[in-house]
Amino acid sequence: MSRNCTAHLVCINGFSELEINVCLVLEEKPIKQNTKLKTLTKYVLQHPRGWKKRKQLADILRTMGRWEEAIGEYRKVLLRQPQLIEVWLQLGQILQLMAREAEAIETYESAMALIGNPATREHLKGLIDSCRQSDRSAAIAFESAAALEPDNPAHWLAVGQTQLRIENPAAALKAFDAILAINPEDTIALIYSYDALFALGRFSEARQRINQALELAPQDFRALKRIADYRCGMGLVTGEEGKQTKQLIRAAVQQVANAPGTLESLAYYYIFRGQSKKGVDLLQKFAVAHPNNPGGWYSLARCLFHVGENHKAAEAILRAKNLYPGDCQIYLLACDILPEAGKLQELKPLVEEMLERFPERWSICATAGRVLAENYKDIERGLAVAATAPELQPQVADAWFCYGRVLVLAEKYQEAVEVLERGWQCWQSDGGCPLPAARWLGESYRALGDRAKSQQWWEEAARQAIELMEFNPAMATYSQGKALEALGDGKGAARAYRTVPSHQLLYPLVLEVKEALKRL
């Protein structure tokens, strides 16, 4: 994908009235679509046996979100020209995004029967595996395609996107770096590599990548949103810096006015300024205007939770889940919200459902294990489920850390130490989020009576908190206070807690700070 590609968000209404936002990457920005649609429709009616204009018509319908019509036109094109692999892939992608996996698989298999190129065949195998919800197998197939055609960025992009889905950011980063070695100005790879670097805690490198992407594509709403969110986390929401942040968000909203993700960025901008009602109202209006858009309810639930409106947040996240149970992020957020809202009865079946739906996601296993151990006191099953996380991704530090957290909750401190230190070794190789792991190690060694090692790990937690300053000063200062408190420096901890602006620390951490200040 070159720097000339453009991101285009379409709103799809084809899922039993469900409203879904999908980002398409196009070679040029769509303009005068209605005019082109009328012209092409008229031409196709007059020349029904032609295929070139019909393909253009199908492409227009695709970019306009009229996917049912696009499917019909693509199929008519393939009846005339079955050798057009690009059309098979576009048709399969639409069907896959519409959750019509069986039809998508049939489409990809039909394409494979026409192809002799081994790399393309491996790529198609990967697409079929992804339709079957087997992303681990899909990643292997895409990697085979990339090995056969290392100069083809499409294979590497598929590898990177799949590795992000199965939550292996280090492997994803390698794939995106392979694209950038071919074309350093590939904006798609720059944006996705930002996500991978961010997940690995490599914030300075992540910021460099996303700044480069925005220089190359100043109107790309994905880059605008990521930079704006980064700036909000840095607390750059007031004064001249705040104006700059808001300009970035406004530019993103103008590009995709009906996308809940960009409105969510604006909502958090207000929340971090201490105007939480204004932020929540913004998303509430969108959810009411788009009641069948699960993304709108998800964003509303997230904001409501982070301002402490737990019961309203629970209602919103359950609406999102009922609308679209195919998104694992909805389940993960529900696992945070529902216990705080006292809705454990609703949470239990949701936990079982998400384990069944997403068996290859280590974060789902780790979260389910934590919920079972913490909220239902089902220690044995919670540990068994959480142990699956590092089995799925043994090279991912965060998978070990999250399993270690469940061991700490179960008061199995010796096992927790072993698991957390194993994760620490992975972090030293590839990165991750080590700060909470340092705290859990400090807590575990203290419970085991090893004061020296406990102090060593709490000092490490304090050091990691300082490194977090370049990403989120409020969270870093909070973490610094936690570490200093554990090290016995009550005055230092209280001083740190007092410097955290209350509106820049989200619920439930803001309550922890208030309780800590009372205690100290």
GROMACS .gro file of N, CA and C in nm, residues 199-350:
model
  456
  199ALA      N    1   0.141  -0.106   2.216
  199ALA     CA    2   0.111  -0.224   2.298
  199ALA      C    3   0.237  -0.277   2.365
  200LEU      N    4   0.352  -0.255   2.302
  200LEU     CA    5   0.479  -0.301   2.359
  200LEU      C    6   0.539  -0.200   2.456
  201GLY      N    7   0.471  -0.088   2.477
  201GLY     CA    8   0.521   0.012   2.571
  201GLY      C    9   0.635   0.095   2.516
  202ARG      N   10   0.655   0.093   2.384
  202ARG     CA   11   0.764   0.169   2.322
  202ARG      C   12   0.704   0.301   2.268
  203PHE      N   13   0.676   0.390   2.364
  203PHE     CA   14   0.593   0.506   2.334
  203PHE      C   15   0.663   0.608   2.243
  204SER      N   16   0.793   0.630   2.263
  204SER     CA   17   0.863   0.729   2.180
  204SER      C   18   0.865   0.686   2.034
  205GLU      N   19   0.896   0.558   2.011
  205GLU     CA   20   0.895   0.507   1.873
  205GLU      C   21   0.754   0.513   1.814
  206ALA      N   22   0.655   0.479   1.896
  206ALA     CA   23   0.517   0.483   1.848
  206ALA      C   24   0.481   0.624   1.803
  207ARG      N   25   0.519   0.722   1.884
  207ARG     CA   26   0.487   0.862   1.851
  207ARG      C   27   0.556   0.904   1.721
  208GLN      N   28   0.679   0.859   1.700
  208GLN     CA   29   0.750   0.893   1.576
  208GLN      C   30   0.677   0.837   1.455
  209ARG      N   31   0.629   0.713   1.467
  209ARG     CA   32   0.561   0.649   1.354
  209ARG      C   33   0.431   0.722   1.319
  210ILE      N   34   0.354   0.755   1.420
  210ILE     CA   35   0.224   0.816   1.390
  210ILE      C   36   0.241   0.960   1.341
  211ASN      N   37   0.344   1.030   1.389
  211ASN     CA   38   0.372   1.164   1.337
  211ASN      C   39   0.412   1.157   1.190
  212GLN      N   40   0.491   1.055   1.155
  212GLN     CA   41   0.532   1.036   1.016
  212GLN      C   42   0.411   1.005   0.928
  213ALA      N   43   0.322   0.921   0.981
  213ALA     CA   44   0.200   0.887   0.905
  213ALA      C   45   0.117   1.011   0.878
  214LEU      N   46   0.105   1.099   0.977
  214LEU     CA   47   0.023   1.219   0.960
  214LEU      C   48   0.088   1.317   0.863
  215GLU      N   49   0.220   1.323   0.862
  215GLU     CA   50   0.288   1.408   0.764
  215GLU      C   51   0.258   1.362   0.622
  216LEU      N   52   0.255   1.230   0.603
  216LEU     CA   53   0.230   1.174   0.470
  216LEU      C   54   0.083   1.181   0.432
  217ALA      N   55  -0.005   1.167   0.531
  217ALA     CA   56  -0.150   1.166   0.505
  217ALA      C   57  -0.219   1.254   0.608
  218PRO      N   58  -0.210   1.386   0.592
  218PRO     CA   59  -0.261   1.479   0.696
  218PRO      C   60  -0.411   1.473   0.719
  219GLN      N   61  -0.487   1.410   0.629
  219GLN     CA   62  -0.631   1.401   0.646
  219GLN      C   63  -0.676   1.262   0.688
  220ASP      N   64  -0.583   1.173   0.717
  220ASP     CA   65  -0.620   1.036   0.754
  220ASP      C   66  -0.678   1.035   0.896
  221PHE      N   67  -0.806   1.002   0.907
  221PHE     CA   68  -0.874   1.011   1.037
  221PHE      C   69  -0.815   0.914   1.138
  222ARG      N   70  -0.758   0.803   1.092
  222ARG     CA   71  -0.699   0.707   1.186
  222ARG      C   72  -0.575   0.766   1.253
  223ALA      N   73  -0.491   0.831   1.174
  223ALA     CA   74  -0.372   0.895   1.230
  223ALA      C   75  -0.411   1.013   1.320
  224LEU      N   76  -0.507   1.092   1.274
  224LEU     CA   77  -0.553   1.206   1.354
  224LEU      C   78  -0.605   1.161   1.489
  225LYS      N   79  -0.685   1.055   1.490
  225LYS     CA   80  -0.743   1.006   1.615
  225LYS      C   81  -0.635   0.954   1.709
  226ARG      N   82  -0.539   0.880   1.657
  226ARG     CA   83  -0.435   0.823   1.743
  226ARG      C   84  -0.349   0.931   1.807
  227ILE      N   85  -0.313   1.032   1.729
  227ILE     CA   86  -0.233   1.142   1.786
  227ILE      C   87  -0.314   1.220   1.889
  228ALA      N   88  -0.441   1.243   1.859
  228ALA     CA   89  -0.526   1.317   1.953
  228ALA      C   90  -0.542   1.240   2.084
  229ASP      N   91  -0.563   1.109   2.075
  229ASP     CA   92  -0.576   1.027   2.196
  229ASP      C   93  -0.446   1.028   2.277
  230TYR      N   94  -0.335   1.023   2.207
  230TYR     CA   95  -0.204   1.028   2.274
  230TYR      C   96  -0.191   1.160   2.351
  231ARG      N   97  -0.227   1.269   2.286
  231ARG     CA   98  -0.215   1.401   2.349
  231ARG      C   99  -0.310   1.414   2.468
  232CYS      N  100  -0.429   1.357   2.457
  232CYS     CA  101  -0.521   1.360   2.572
  232CYS      C  102  -0.460   1.283   2.690
  233GLY      N  103  -0.400   1.167   2.662
  233GLY     CA  104  -0.335   1.092   2.768
  233GLY      C  105  -0.220   1.168   2.833
  234MET      N  106  -0.155   1.252   2.753
  234MET     CA  107  -0.047   1.336   2.806
  234MET      C  108  -0.099   1.455   2.886
  235GLY      N  109  -0.230   1.475   2.884
  235GLY     CA  110  -0.288   1.588   2.956
  235GLY      C  111  -0.283   1.718   2.878
  236LEU      N  112  -0.259   1.710   2.746
  236LEU     CA  113  -0.249   1.831   2.663
  236LEU      C  114  -0.389   1.873   2.618
  237VAL      N  115  -0.468   1.920   2.714
  237VAL     CA  116  -0.609   1.952   2.686
  237VAL      C  117  -0.646   2.095   2.727
  238THR      N  118  -0.549   2.173   2.768
  238THR     CA  119  -0.576   2.312   2.806
  238THR      C  120  -0.476   2.404   2.737
  239GLY      N  121  -0.508   2.532   2.735
  239GLY     CA  122  -0.418   2.631   2.676
  239GLY      C  123  -0.397   2.608   2.528
  240GLU      N  124  -0.282   2.652   2.478
  240GLU     CA  125  -0.250   2.639   2.336
  240GLU      C  126  -0.238   2.493   2.295
  241GLU      N  127  -0.180   2.411   2.384
  241GLU     CA  128  -0.168   2.268   2.353
  241GLU      C  129  -0.306   2.205   2.342
  242GLY      N  130  -0.397   2.247   2.429
  242GLY     CA  131  -0.533   2.195   2.425
  242GLY      C  132  -0.604   2.233   2.295
  243LYS      N  133  -0.582   2.355   2.247
  243LYS     CA  134  -0.641   2.397   2.120
  243LYS      C  135  -0.590   2.310   2.006
  244GLN      N  136  -0.462   2.278   2.010
  244GLN     CA  137  -0.402   2.194   1.906
  244GLN      C  138  -0.464   2.054   1.908
  245THR      N  139  -0.481   2.002   2.029
  245THR     CA  140  -0.543   1.869   2.044
  245THR      C  141  -0.685   1.870   1.988
  246LYS      N  142  -0.761   1.973   2.023
  246LYS     CA  143  -0.899   1.980   1.977
  246LYS      C  144  -0.906   1.995   1.825
  247GLN      N  145  -0.813   2.068   1.766
  247GLN     CA  146  -0.810   2.083   1.621
  247GLN      C  147  -0.790   1.947   1.553
  248LEU      N  148  -0.702   1.865   1.609
  248LEU     CA  149  -0.678   1.731   1.554
  248LEU      C  150  -0.806   1.647   1.560
  249ILE      N  151  -0.874   1.656   1.675
  249ILE     CA  152  -0.997   1.578   1.691
  249ILE      C  153  -1.105   1.628   1.596
  250ARG      N  154  -1.119   1.759   1.585
  250ARG     CA  155  -1.219   1.817   1.495
  250ARG      C  156  -1.191   1.775   1.350
  251ALA      N  157  -1.064   1.771   1.313
  251ALA     CA  158  -1.029   1.729   1.177
  251ALA      C  159  -1.069   1.585   1.153
  252ALA      N  160  -1.050   1.500   1.254
  252ALA     CA  161  -1.089   1.359   1.241
  252ALA      C  162  -1.241   1.347   1.231
  253VAL      N  163  -1.314   1.421   1.314
  253VAL     CA  164  -1.461   1.416   1.314
  253VAL      C  165  -1.516   1.464   1.180
  254GLN      N  166  -1.453   1.566   1.123
  254GLN     CA  167  -1.499   1.616   0.993
  254GLN      C  168  -1.483   1.511   0.884
  255GLN      N  169  -1.378   1.429   0.894
  255GLN     CA  170  -1.356   1.325   0.795
  255GLN      C  171  -1.460   1.215   0.806
  256VAL      N  172  -1.497   1.180   0.928
  256VAL     CA  173  -1.593   1.069   0.950
  256VAL      C  174  -1.693   1.113   1.057
  257ALA      N  175  -1.791   1.190   1.016
  257ALA     CA  176  -1.883   1.254   1.111
  257ALA      C  177  -1.966   1.154   1.190
  258ASN      N  178  -1.998   1.039   1.131
  258ASN     CA  179  -2.086   0.944   1.200
  258ASN      C  180  -2.010   0.823   1.254
  259ALA      N  181  -1.885   0.844   1.294
  259ALA     CA  182  -1.805   0.735   1.351
  259ALA      C  183  -1.794   0.754   1.502
  260PRO      N  184  -1.843   0.658   1.581
  260PRO     CA  185  -1.836   0.675   1.726
  260PRO      C  186  -1.694   0.683   1.780
  261GLY      N  187  -1.597   0.622   1.710
  261GLY     CA  188  -1.459   0.625   1.758
  261GLY      C  189  -1.401   0.764   1.766
  262THR      N  190  -1.425   0.846   1.663
  262THR     CA  191  -1.372   0.982   1.665
  262THR      C  192  -1.449   1.069   1.765
  263LEU      N  193  -1.580   1.046   1.777
  263LEU     CA  194  -1.658   1.119   1.878
  263LEU      C  195  -1.612   1.082   2.019
  264GLU      N  196  -1.572   0.957   2.035
  264GLU     CA  197  -1.520   0.914   2.166
  264GLU      C  198  -1.395   0.992   2.202
  265SER      N  199  -1.308   1.018   2.104
  265SER     CA  200  -1.188   1.099   2.129
  265SER      C  201  -1.226   1.238   2.178
  266LEU      N  202  -1.329   1.298   2.116
  266LEU     CA  203  -1.375   1.430   2.159
  266LEU      C  204  -1.434   1.423   2.300
  267ALA      N  205  -1.506   1.316   2.329
  267ALA     CA  206  -1.565   1.299   2.462
  267ALA      C  207  -1.456   1.292   2.569
  268TYR      N  208  -1.350   1.216   2.542
  268TYR     CA  209  -1.242   1.206   2.641
  268TYR      C  210  -1.165   1.338   2.653
  269TYR      N  211  -1.156   1.412   2.546
  269TYR     CA  212  -1.095   1.545   2.554
  269TYR      C  213  -1.169   1.628   2.658
  270TYR      N  214  -1.302   1.625   2.654
  270TYR     CA  215  -1.380   1.701   2.753
  270TYR      C  216  -1.365   1.641   2.892
  271ILE      N  217  -1.365   1.509   2.902
  271ILE     CA  218  -1.351   1.445   3.033
  271ILE      C  219  -1.218   1.484   3.098
  272PHE      N  220  -1.111   1.482   3.021
  272PHE     CA  221  -0.979   1.517   3.076
  272PHE      C  222  -0.969   1.665   3.109
  273ARG      N  223  -1.060   1.745   3.057
  273ARG     CA  224  -1.065   1.887   3.094
  273ARG      C  225  -1.154   1.910   3.216
  274GLY      N  226  -1.213   1.803   3.268
  274GLY     CA  227  -1.304   1.817   3.382
  274GLY      C  228  -1.446   1.845   3.341
  275GLN      N  229  -1.478   1.827   3.213
  275GLN     CA  230  -1.614   1.852   3.162
  275GLN      C  231  -1.678   1.718   3.123
  276SER      N  232  -1.687   1.629   3.222
  276SER     CA  233  -1.732   1.493   3.193
  276SER      C  234  -1.875   1.488   3.139
  277LYS      N  235  -1.963   1.575   3.190
  277LYS     CA  236  -2.102   1.573   3.143
  277LYS      C  237  -2.109   1.606   2.993
  278LYS      N  238  -2.029   1.702   2.951
  278LYS     CA  239  -2.028   1.741   2.810
  278LYS      C  240  -1.981   1.625   2.723
  279GLY      N  241  -1.879   1.552   2.771
  279GLY     CA  242  -1.827   1.438   2.697
  279GLY      C  243  -1.927   1.325   2.687
  280VAL      N  244  -1.990   1.292   2.799
  280VAL     CA  245  -2.088   1.183   2.801
  280VAL      C  246  -2.210   1.218   2.716
  281ASP      N  247  -2.257   1.343   2.727
  281ASP     CA  248  -2.375   1.386   2.649
  281ASP      C  249  -2.351   1.371   2.499
  282LEU      N  250  -2.229   1.398   2.457
  282LEU     CA  251  -2.194   1.387   2.315
  282LEU      C  252  -2.218   1.244   2.265
  283LEU      N  253  -2.173   1.146   2.341
  283LEU     CA  254  -2.189   1.006   2.302
  283LEU      C  255  -2.331   0.957   2.325
  284GLN      N  256  -2.398   1.011   2.424
  284GLN     CA  257  -2.537   0.973   2.449
  284GLN      C  258  -2.624   1.014   2.330
  285LYS      N  259  -2.600   1.131   2.278
  285LYS     CA  260  -2.677   1.178   2.161
  285LYS      C  261  -2.652   1.088   2.041
  286PHE      N  262  -2.526   1.046   2.022
  286PHE     CA  263  -2.496   0.958   1.908
  286PHE      C  264  -2.567   0.824   1.925
  287ALA      N  265  -2.563   0.768   2.046
  287ALA     CA  266  -2.626   0.638   2.069
  287ALA      C  267  -2.776   0.644   2.047
  288VAL      N  268  -2.838   0.752   2.089
  288VAL     CA  269  -2.983   0.768   2.068
  288VAL      C  270  -3.015   0.783   1.919
  289ALA      N  271  -2.930   0.857   1.848
  289ALA     CA  272  -2.953   0.878   1.705
  289ALA      C  273  -2.920   0.754   1.622
  290HIS      N  274  -2.832   0.668   1.676
  290HIS     CA  275  -2.791   0.545   1.605
  290HIS      C  276  -2.807   0.425   1.699
  291PRO      N  277  -2.930   0.391   1.733
  291PRO     CA  278  -2.953   0.287   1.834
  291PRO      C  279  -2.905   0.148   1.793
  292ASN      N  280  -2.882   0.125   1.663
  292ASN     CA  281  -2.838  -0.006   1.617
  292ASN      C  282  -2.688  -0.011   1.587
  293ASN      N  283  -2.615   0.089   1.633
  293ASN     CA  284  -2.471   0.092   1.614
  293ASN      C  285  -2.401   0.046   1.742
  294PRO      N  286  -2.346  -0.076   1.745
  294PRO     CA  287  -2.284  -0.125   1.869
  294PRO      C  288  -2.163  -0.042   1.911
  295GLY      N  289  -2.092   0.016   1.812
  295GLY     CA  290  -1.978   0.100   1.846
  295GLY      C  291  -2.017   0.222   1.928
  296GLY      N  292  -2.134   0.278   1.899
  296GLY     CA  293  -2.181   0.392   1.976
  296GLY      C  294  -2.209   0.356   2.121
  297TRP      N  295  -2.273   0.242   2.143
  297TRP     CA  296  -2.302   0.198   2.280
  297TRP      C  297  -2.174   0.158   2.353
  298TYR      N  298  -2.080   0.100   2.281
  298TYR     CA  299  -1.951   0.064   2.343
  298TYR      C  300  -1.877   0.190   2.390
  299SER      N  301  -1.868   0.289   2.303
  299SER     CA  302  -1.798   0.413   2.341
  299SER      C  303  -1.868   0.482   2.458
  300LEU      N  304  -2.002   0.483   2.455
  300LEU     CA  305  -2.077   0.544   2.565
  300LEU      C  306  -2.052   0.469   2.695
  301ALA      N  307  -2.055   0.336   2.689
  301ALA     CA  308  -2.031   0.255   2.809
  301ALA      C  309  -1.892   0.283   2.867
  302ARG      N  310  -1.794   0.292   2.781
  302ARG     CA  311  -1.656   0.315   2.826
  302ARG      C  312  -1.644   0.450   2.898
  303CYS      N  313  -1.701   0.553   2.838
  303CYS     CA  314  -1.694   0.685   2.901
  303CYS      C  315  -1.773   0.691   3.031
  304LEU      N  316  -1.893   0.633   3.031
  304LEU     CA  317  -1.973   0.631   3.154
  304LEU      C  318  -1.899   0.560   3.267
  305PHE      N  319  -1.835   0.449   3.235
  305PHE     CA  320  -1.759   0.375   3.335
  305PHE      C  321  -1.644   0.459   3.390
  306HIS      N  322  -1.573   0.527   3.302
  306HIS     CA  323  -1.456   0.603   3.343
  306HIS      C  324  -1.490   0.730   3.420
  307VAL      N  325  -1.619   0.769   3.420
  307VAL     CA  326  -1.659   0.882   3.505
  307VAL      C  327  -1.739   0.832   3.626
  308GLY      N  328  -1.745   0.701   3.645
  308GLY     CA  329  -1.808   0.644   3.764
  308GLY      C  330  -1.957   0.621   3.755
  309GLU      N  331  -2.016   0.630   3.634
  309GLU     CA  332  -2.160   0.604   3.616
  309GLU      C  333  -2.178   0.456   3.582
  310ASN      N  334  -2.158   0.370   3.682
  310ASN     CA  335  -2.145   0.227   3.655
  310ASN      C  336  -2.275   0.162   3.607
  311HIS      N  337  -2.387   0.199   3.664
  311HIS     CA  338  -2.513   0.135   3.625
  311HIS      C  339  -2.552   0.171   3.482
  312LYS      N  340  -2.535   0.298   3.447
  312LYS     CA  341  -2.562   0.338   3.309
  312LYS      C  342  -2.463   0.274   3.213
  313ALA      N  343  -2.339   0.262   3.258
  313ALA     CA  344  -2.237   0.197   3.174
  313ALA      C  345  -2.273   0.052   3.149
  314ALA      N  346  -2.325  -0.015   3.253
  314ALA     CA  347  -2.365  -0.155   3.237
  314ALA      C  348  -2.477  -0.171   3.135
  315GLU      N  349  -2.574  -0.082   3.142
  315GLU     CA  350  -2.685  -0.087   3.045
  315GLU      C  351  -2.632  -0.069   2.903
  316ALA      N  352  -2.539   0.024   2.885
  316ALA     CA  353  -2.487   0.053   2.752
  316ALA      C  354  -2.403  -0.062   2.698
  317ILE      N  355  -2.319  -0.122   2.782
  317ILE     CA  356  -2.232  -0.230   2.731
  317ILE      C  357  -2.314  -0.354   2.701
  318LEU      N  358  -2.419  -0.379   2.775
  318LEU     CA  359  -2.505  -0.494   2.746
  318LEU      C  360  -2.582  -0.472   2.615
  319ARG      N  361  -2.618  -0.348   2.586
  319ARG     CA  362  -2.682  -0.320   2.458
  319ARG      C  363  -2.584  -0.344   2.343
  320ALA      N  364  -2.461  -0.302   2.362
  320ALA     CA  365  -2.359  -0.324   2.258
  320ALA      C  366  -2.338  -0.473   2.235
  321LYS      N  367  -2.332  -0.549   2.342
  321LYS     CA  368  -2.308  -0.693   2.331
  321LYS      C  369  -2.426  -0.762   2.264
  322ASN      N  370  -2.548  -0.723   2.298
  322ASN     CA  371  -2.666  -0.786   2.238
  322ASN      C  372  -2.678  -0.753   2.089
  323LEU      N  373  -2.631  -0.633   2.052
  323LEU     CA  374  -2.633  -0.596   1.911
  323LEU      C  375  -2.528  -0.671   1.830
  324TYR      N  376  -2.409  -0.684   1.888
  324TYR     CA  377  -2.297  -0.739   1.810
  324TYR      C  378  -2.206  -0.823   1.899
  325PRO      N  379  -2.240  -0.950   1.921
  325PRO     CA  380  -2.159  -1.036   2.007
  325PRO      C  381  -2.030  -1.086   1.942
  326GLY      N  382  -1.996  -1.034   1.823
  326GLY     CA  383  -1.876  -1.078   1.755
  326GLY      C  384  -1.753  -0.996   1.786
  327ASP      N  385  -1.762  -0.902   1.879
  327ASP     CA  386  -1.649  -0.813   1.911
  327ASP      C  387  -1.598  -0.846   2.051
  328CYS      N  388  -1.475  -0.896   2.059
  328CYS     CA  389  -1.423  -0.937   2.190
  328CYS      C  390  -1.399  -0.817   2.282
  329GLN      N  391  -1.375  -0.697   2.225
  329GLN     CA  392  -1.352  -0.580   2.309
  329GLN      C  393  -1.476  -0.546   2.392
  330ILE      N  394  -1.592  -0.574   2.339
  330ILE     CA  395  -1.716  -0.550   2.413
  330ILE      C  396  -1.720  -0.639   2.538
  331TYR      N  397  -1.683  -0.765   2.523
  331TYR     CA  398  -1.683  -0.857   2.636
  331TYR      C  399  -1.579  -0.814   2.741
  332LEU      N  400  -1.461  -0.775   2.695
  332LEU     CA  401  -1.356  -0.735   2.790
  332LEU      C  402  -1.399  -0.614   2.872
  333LEU      N  403  -1.462  -0.517   2.806
  333LEU     CA  404  -1.509  -0.400   2.880
  333LEU      C  405  -1.622  -0.438   2.975
  334ALA      N  406  -1.709  -0.528   2.933
  334ALA     CA  407  -1.818  -0.573   3.020
  334ALA      C  408  -1.764  -0.637   3.147
  335CYS      N  409  -1.651  -0.707   3.136
  335CYS     CA  410  -1.591  -0.772   3.253
  335CYS      C  411  -1.538  -0.670   3.354
  336ASP      N  412  -1.508  -0.550   3.309
  336ASP     CA  413  -1.469  -0.443   3.401
  336ASP      C  414  -1.591  -0.373   3.460
  337ILE      N  415  -1.693  -0.353   3.378
  337ILE     CA  416  -1.806  -0.271   3.419
  337ILE      C  417  -1.905  -0.346   3.508
  338LEU      N  418  -1.944  -0.465   3.467
  338LEU     CA  419  -2.055  -0.533   3.536
  338LEU      C  420  -2.027  -0.561   3.684
  339PRO      N  421  -1.905  -0.603   3.724
  339PRO     CA  422  -1.882  -0.620   3.868
  339PRO      C  423  -1.898  -0.489   3.946
  340GLU      N  424  -1.852  -0.379   3.889
  340GLU     CA  425  -1.863  -0.249   3.956
  340GLU      C  426  -2.009  -0.207   3.968
  341ALA      N  427  -2.092  -0.253   3.874
  341ALA     CA  428  -2.235  -0.220   3.878
  341ALA      C  429  -2.315  -0.321   3.959
  342GLY      N  430  -2.247  -0.421   4.015
  342GLY     CA  431  -2.316  -0.523   4.095
  342GLY      C  432  -2.398  -0.620   4.012
  343LYS      N  433  -2.364  -0.637   3.885
  343LYS     CA  434  -2.442  -0.723   3.796
  343LYS      C  435  -2.368  -0.854   3.770
  344LEU      N  436  -2.340  -0.926   3.877
  344LEU     CA  437  -2.267  -1.053   3.864
  344LEU      C  438  -2.354  -1.161   3.800
  345GLN      N  439  -2.484  -1.151   3.819
  345GLN     CA  440  -2.573  -1.251   3.759
  345GLN      C  441  -2.569  -1.243   3.606
  346GLU      N  442  -2.562  -1.122   3.553
  346GLU     CA  443  -2.553  -1.104   3.409
  346GLU      C  444  -2.414  -1.137   3.356
  347LEU      N  445  -2.313  -1.123   3.443
  347LEU     CA  446  -2.175  -1.142   3.398
  347LEU      C  447  -2.139  -1.289   3.376
  348LYS      N  448  -2.189  -1.378   3.460
  348LYS     CA  449  -2.145  -1.518   3.455
  348LYS      C  450  -2.170  -1.583   3.318
  349PRO      N  451  -2.292  -1.575   3.262
  349PRO     CA  452  -2.311  -1.635   3.129
  349PRO      C  453  -2.229  -1.565   3.021
  350LEU      N  454  -2.203  -1.437   3.039
  350LEU     CA  455  -2.123  -1.363   2.943
  350LEU      C  456  -1.980  -1.416   2.940
   0.00000   0.00000   0.00000
